[in-house]
PDB file of C-alpha atoms in Angstrom:
ATOM      1  CA  MET A  30      69.990 -44.440  61.432  1.00  0.00           C
ATOM      2  CA  ASN A  31      68.570 -41.775  59.258  1.00  0.00           C
ATOM      3  CA  LYS A  32      66.452 -39.689  61.609  1.00  0.00           C
ATOM      4  CA  LYS A  33      63.997 -37.227  60.204  1.00  0.00           C
ATOM      5  CA  PRO A  34      63.811 -33.819  61.839  1.00  0.00           C
ATOM      6  CA  PRO A  35      60.633 -33.219  63.799  1.00  0.00           C
ATOM      7  CA  VAL A  36      57.907 -31.630  61.772  1.00  0.00           C
ATOM      8  CA  SER A  37      56.990 -28.261  63.138  1.00  0.00           C
ATOM      9  CA  SER A  38      53.603 -26.752  62.665  1.00  0.00           C
ATOM     10  CA  PRO A  39      53.348 -23.486  60.752  1.00  0.00           C
ATOM     11  CA  PRO A  40      53.394 -20.361  62.921  1.00  0.00           C
ATOM     12  CA  LYS A  41      49.949 -19.315  63.967  1.00  0.00           C
ATOM     13  CA  ARG A  42      48.744 -15.965  62.804  1.00  0.00           C
ATOM     14  CA  PRO A  43      46.957 -13.796  65.308  1.00  0.00           C
ATOM     15  CA  SER A  44      43.314 -14.113  64.469  1.00  0.00           C
ATOM     16  CA  LYS A  45      40.055 -13.425  66.145  1.00  0.00           C
ATOM     17  CA  GLU A  46      39.340 -16.069  68.712  1.00  0.00           C
ATOM     18  CA  PRO A  47      36.152 -17.951  67.898  1.00  0.00           C
ATOM     19  CA  LEU A  48      33.170 -17.285  70.097  1.00  0.00           C
ATOM     20  CA  THR A  49      33.191 -20.213  72.494  1.00  0.00           C
ATOM     21  CA  LEU A  50      30.251 -21.183  74.644  1.00  0.00           C
ATOM     22  CA  VAL A  51      31.844 -19.656  77.744  1.00  0.00           C
ATOM     23  CA  ARG A  52      32.578 -16.378  75.975  1.00  0.00           C
ATOM     24  CA  ALA A  53      29.050 -16.355  74.562  1.00  0.00           C
ATOM     25  CA  LEU A  54      27.647 -16.764  78.082  1.00  0.00           C
ATOM     26  CA  TRP A  55      29.786 -13.866  79.341  1.00  0.00           C
ATOM     27  CA  VAL A  56      28.604 -11.691  76.456  1.00  0.00           C
ATOM     28  CA  GLY A  57      24.996 -12.718  77.096  1.00  0.00           C
ATOM     29  CA  LEU A  58      25.298 -11.838  80.782  1.00  0.00           C
ATOM     30  CA  ALA A  59      26.908  -8.527  79.856  1.00  0.00           C
ATOM     31  CA  ALA A  60      24.082  -7.708  77.436  1.00  0.00           C
ATOM     32  CA  LEU A  61      21.432  -8.676  80.003  1.00  0.00           C
ATOM     33  CA  SER A  62      23.113  -6.612  82.705  1.00  0.00           C
ATOM     34  CA  PHE A  63      23.489  -3.649  80.365  1.00  0.00           C
ATOM     35  CA  GLY A  64      19.825  -3.878  79.365  1.00  0.00           C
ATOM     36  CA  ILE A  65      18.654  -4.002  82.983  1.00  0.00           C
ATOM     37  CA  GLY A  66      20.923  -1.055  83.752  1.00  0.00           C
ATOM     38  CA  VAL A  67      19.358   0.972  80.943  1.00  0.00           C
ATOM     39  CA  ILE A  68      15.882   0.143  82.262  1.00  0.00           C
ATOM     40  CA  GLY A  69      17.140   1.183  85.716  1.00  0.00           C
ATOM     41  CA  ILE A  70      17.714   4.687  84.388  1.00  0.00           C
ATOM     42  CA  PHE A  71      13.951   5.050  84.116  1.00  0.00           C
ATOM     43  CA  LEU A  72      12.618   2.805  86.915  1.00  0.00           C
ATOM     44  CA  PRO A  73      13.256   3.938  90.476  1.00  0.00           C
ATOM     45  CA  LEU A  74      13.750   0.520  92.113  1.00  0.00           C
ATOM     46  CA  LEU A  75      16.331  -0.759  89.617  1.00  0.00           C
ATOM     47  CA  PRO A  76      19.883   0.412  90.199  1.00  0.00           C
ATOM     48  CA  THR A  77      21.842   1.504  87.148  1.00  0.00           C
ATOM     49  CA  THR A  78      25.457   1.718  88.241  1.00  0.00           C
ATOM     50  CA  GLU A  79      25.610  -1.781  89.726  1.00  0.00           C
ATOM     51  CA  PHE A  80      24.247  -3.357  86.558  1.00  0.00           C
ATOM     52  CA  MET A  81      26.592  -1.316  84.379  1.00  0.00           C
ATOM     53  CA  LEU A  82      29.572  -2.382  86.486  1.00  0.00           C
ATOM     54  CA  GLY A  83      28.371  -5.965  86.149  1.00  0.00           C
ATOM     55  CA  ALA A  84      28.067  -5.495  82.394  1.00  0.00           C
ATOM     56  CA  ILE A  85      31.634  -4.172  82.240  1.00  0.00           C
ATOM     57  CA  TYR A  86      32.920  -7.135  84.232  1.00  0.00           C
ATOM     58  CA  CYS A  87      31.093  -9.716  82.137  1.00  0.00           C
ATOM     59  CA  ALA A  88      32.014  -8.011  78.864  1.00  0.00           C
ATOM     60  CA  SER A  89      35.677  -7.944  79.876  1.00  0.00           C
ATOM     61  CA  LYS A  90      35.531 -11.730  80.208  1.00  0.00           C
ATOM     62  CA  GLY A  91      33.707 -12.314  76.932  1.00  0.00           C
ATOM     63  CA  SER A  92      34.250  -9.436  74.529  1.00  0.00           C
ATOM     64  CA  PRO A  93      36.707  -6.571  75.024  1.00  0.00           C
ATOM     65  CA  ARG A  94      35.052  -4.844  72.074  1.00  0.00           C
ATOM     66  CA  PHE A  95      31.664  -4.893  73.851  1.00  0.00           C
ATOM     67  CA  GLU A  96      33.364  -3.639  77.026  1.00  0.00           C
ATOM     68  CA  ALA A  97      34.857  -0.710  75.103  1.00  0.00           C
ATOM     69  CA  TRP A  98      31.454   0.023  73.564  1.00  0.00           C
ATOM     70  CA  ILE A  99      29.790   0.165  76.999  1.00  0.00           C
ATOM     71  CA  ARG A 100      32.525   2.431  78.331  1.00  0.00           C
ATOM     72  CA  SER A 101      32.054   4.774  75.377  1.00  0.00           C
ATOM     73  CA  ARG A 102      28.356   5.400  76.115  1.00  0.00           C
ATOM     74  CA  ARG A 103      27.724   9.004  77.046  1.00  0.00           C
ATOM     75  CA  TYR A 104      25.499   8.350  80.053  1.00  0.00           C
ATOM     76  CA  VAL A 105      27.259   5.429  81.699  1.00  0.00           C
ATOM     77  CA  GLY A 106      30.907   5.787  80.650  1.00  0.00           C
ATOM     78  CA  PRO A 107      31.726   8.670  83.030  1.00  0.00           C
ATOM     79  CA  LEU A 108      29.841   6.973  85.901  1.00  0.00           C
ATOM     80  CA  ILE A 109      31.868   3.814  85.446  1.00  0.00           C
ATOM     81  CA  LYS A 110      35.153   5.692  85.102  1.00  0.00           C
ATOM     82  CA  ASN A 111      34.511   7.739  88.254  1.00  0.00           C
ATOM     83  CA  TRP A 112      33.568   4.663  90.256  1.00  0.00           C
ATOM     84  CA  GLU A 113      36.541   2.604  89.109  1.00  0.00           C
ATOM     85  CA  ARG A 114      39.047   5.423  89.531  1.00  0.00           C
ATOM     86  CA  GLU A 115      37.888   7.044  92.790  1.00  0.00           C
ATOM     87  CA  ARG A 116      34.879   5.099  94.102  1.00  0.00           C
ATOM     88  CA  ALA A 117      33.049   8.391  93.556  1.00  0.00           C
ATOM     89  CA  ILE A 118      29.543   9.258  92.374  1.00  0.00           C
ATOM     90  CA  SER A 119      28.658  12.583  90.784  1.00  0.00           C
ATOM     91  CA  ARG A 120      26.329  14.966  92.585  1.00  0.00           C
ATOM     92  CA  ARG A 121      23.757  14.706  89.797  1.00  0.00           C
ATOM     93  CA  ALA A 122      23.777  10.878  89.916  1.00  0.00           C
ATOM     94  CA  LYS A 123      23.425  10.965  93.709  1.00  0.00           C
ATOM     95  CA  TYR A 124      20.522  13.389  93.486  1.00  0.00           C
ATOM     96  CA  ILE A 125      18.712  11.237  90.929  1.00  0.00           C
ATOM     97  CA  ALA A 126      19.380   8.012  92.843  1.00  0.00           C
ATOM     98  CA  VAL A 127      18.339   9.336  96.253  1.00  0.00           C
ATOM     99  CA  SER A 128      15.243  11.005  94.756  1.00  0.00           C
ATOM    100  CA  SER A 129      14.274   7.744  93.080  1.00  0.00           C
ATOM    101  CA  ILE A 130      14.795   5.823  96.309  1.00  0.00           C
ATOM    102  CA  PHE A 131      12.652   8.353  98.175  1.00  0.00           C
ATOM    103  CA  ALA A 132       9.891   8.040  95.557  1.00  0.00           C
ATOM    104  CA  SER A 133      10.094   4.248  95.780  1.00  0.00           C
ATOM    105  CA  ALA A 134       9.833   4.366  99.571  1.00  0.00           C
ATOM    106  CA  MET A 135       6.756   6.588  99.358  1.00  0.00           C
ATOM    107  CA  ILE A 136       5.119   4.226  96.840  1.00  0.00           C
ATOM    108  CA  LEU A 137       5.878   1.248  99.071  1.00  0.00           C
ATOM    109  CA  LEU A 138       4.492   3.002 102.129  1.00  0.00           C
ATOM    110  CA  TRP A 139       1.349   3.834 100.220  1.00  0.00           C
ATOM    111  CA  HIS A 140       0.779   0.403  98.686  1.00  0.00           C
ATOM    112  CA  LEU A 141       2.042  -2.103 101.235  1.00  0.00           C
ATOM    113  CA  GLY A 142      -0.177  -2.963 104.131  1.00  0.00           C
ATOM    114  CA  GLU A 143       0.722  -2.495 107.754  1.00  0.00           C
ATOM    115  CA  GLY A 144       3.426  -4.736 109.093  1.00  0.00           C
ATOM    116  CA  TRP A 145       7.108  -5.261 109.614  1.00  0.00           C
ATOM    117  CA  LEU A 146       7.936  -5.964 105.948  1.00  0.00           C
ATOM    118  CA  ARG A 147       6.856  -2.477 104.920  1.00  0.00           C
ATOM    119  CA  TRP A 148       9.150  -0.840 107.455  1.00  0.00           C
ATOM    120  CA  ALA A 149      12.015  -3.239 106.825  1.00  0.00           C
ATOM    121  CA  ILE A 150      12.032  -2.363 103.123  1.00  0.00           C
ATOM    122  CA  VAL A 151      11.814   1.363 103.844  1.00  0.00           C
ATOM    123  CA  ALA A 152      14.678   1.062 106.363  1.00  0.00           C
ATOM    124  CA  LEU A 153      16.786  -0.801 103.782  1.00  0.00           C
ATOM    125  CA  LEU A 154      16.076   1.879 101.180  1.00  0.00           C
ATOM    126  CA  ALA A 155      16.991   4.586 103.687  1.00  0.00           C
ATOM    127  CA  CYS A 156      20.312   2.852 104.412  1.00  0.00           C
ATOM    128  CA  ILE A 157      21.076   2.608 100.702  1.00  0.00           C
ATOM    129  CA  ALA A 158      20.203   6.282 100.203  1.00  0.00           C
ATOM    130  CA  CYS A 159      22.476   7.280 103.104  1.00  0.00           C
ATOM    131  CA  TRP A 160      25.312   5.177 101.721  1.00  0.00           C
ATOM    132  CA  LEU A 161      24.910   6.771  98.274  1.00  0.00           C
ATOM    133  CA  ALA A 162      24.727  10.272  99.703  1.00  0.00           C
ATOM    134  CA  THR A 163      27.952   9.797 101.637  1.00  0.00           C
ATOM    135  CA  ARG A 164      30.031   8.634  98.662  1.00  0.00           C
ATOM    136  CA  PRO A 165      32.622  11.185  97.576  1.00  0.00           C
ATOM    137  CA  GLU A 166      32.167  13.262  94.466  1.00  0.00           C
ATOM    138  CA  PRO A 167      34.679  12.856  91.649  1.00  0.00           C
ATOM    139  CA  SER A 168      37.609  15.237  91.623  1.00  0.00           C
ATOM    140  CA  ALA A 169      37.915  17.592  88.670  1.00  0.00           C
ATOM    141  CA  ARG A 170      40.804  15.670  87.058  1.00  0.00           C
ATOM    142  CA  ASP A 171      39.605  15.516  83.481  1.00  0.00           C
TER     143      ASP A 171
END
């Protein structure tokens, strides 16, 4: 009738969580998205903001430290903050994006042959440019 008290495990210290396969995949997707976003800064047909937002999302799932690093970048941090806070795009970013879309449309018109696909792509680009141009500009909060 001598019962032993249950053995309790020692308290766990907060430590860095090991990089699991799922976290590694999130980090990999974040890095890929960030890389494509950086390339999109220079190539007209690749969007930057969408890939950076995707990188932030994926990094938040896999590595908060990587997420913080992306947010601290000089060129993309303010874009991300403005979009998350106000769904706003700066005038400079709009100008660059719409100019790049216009250049892409001209290249497509020049290189694609006659047909419906050419005009469908140009119409899609025009819709995207109109949507971008009508987004509000960030307020002068900071």
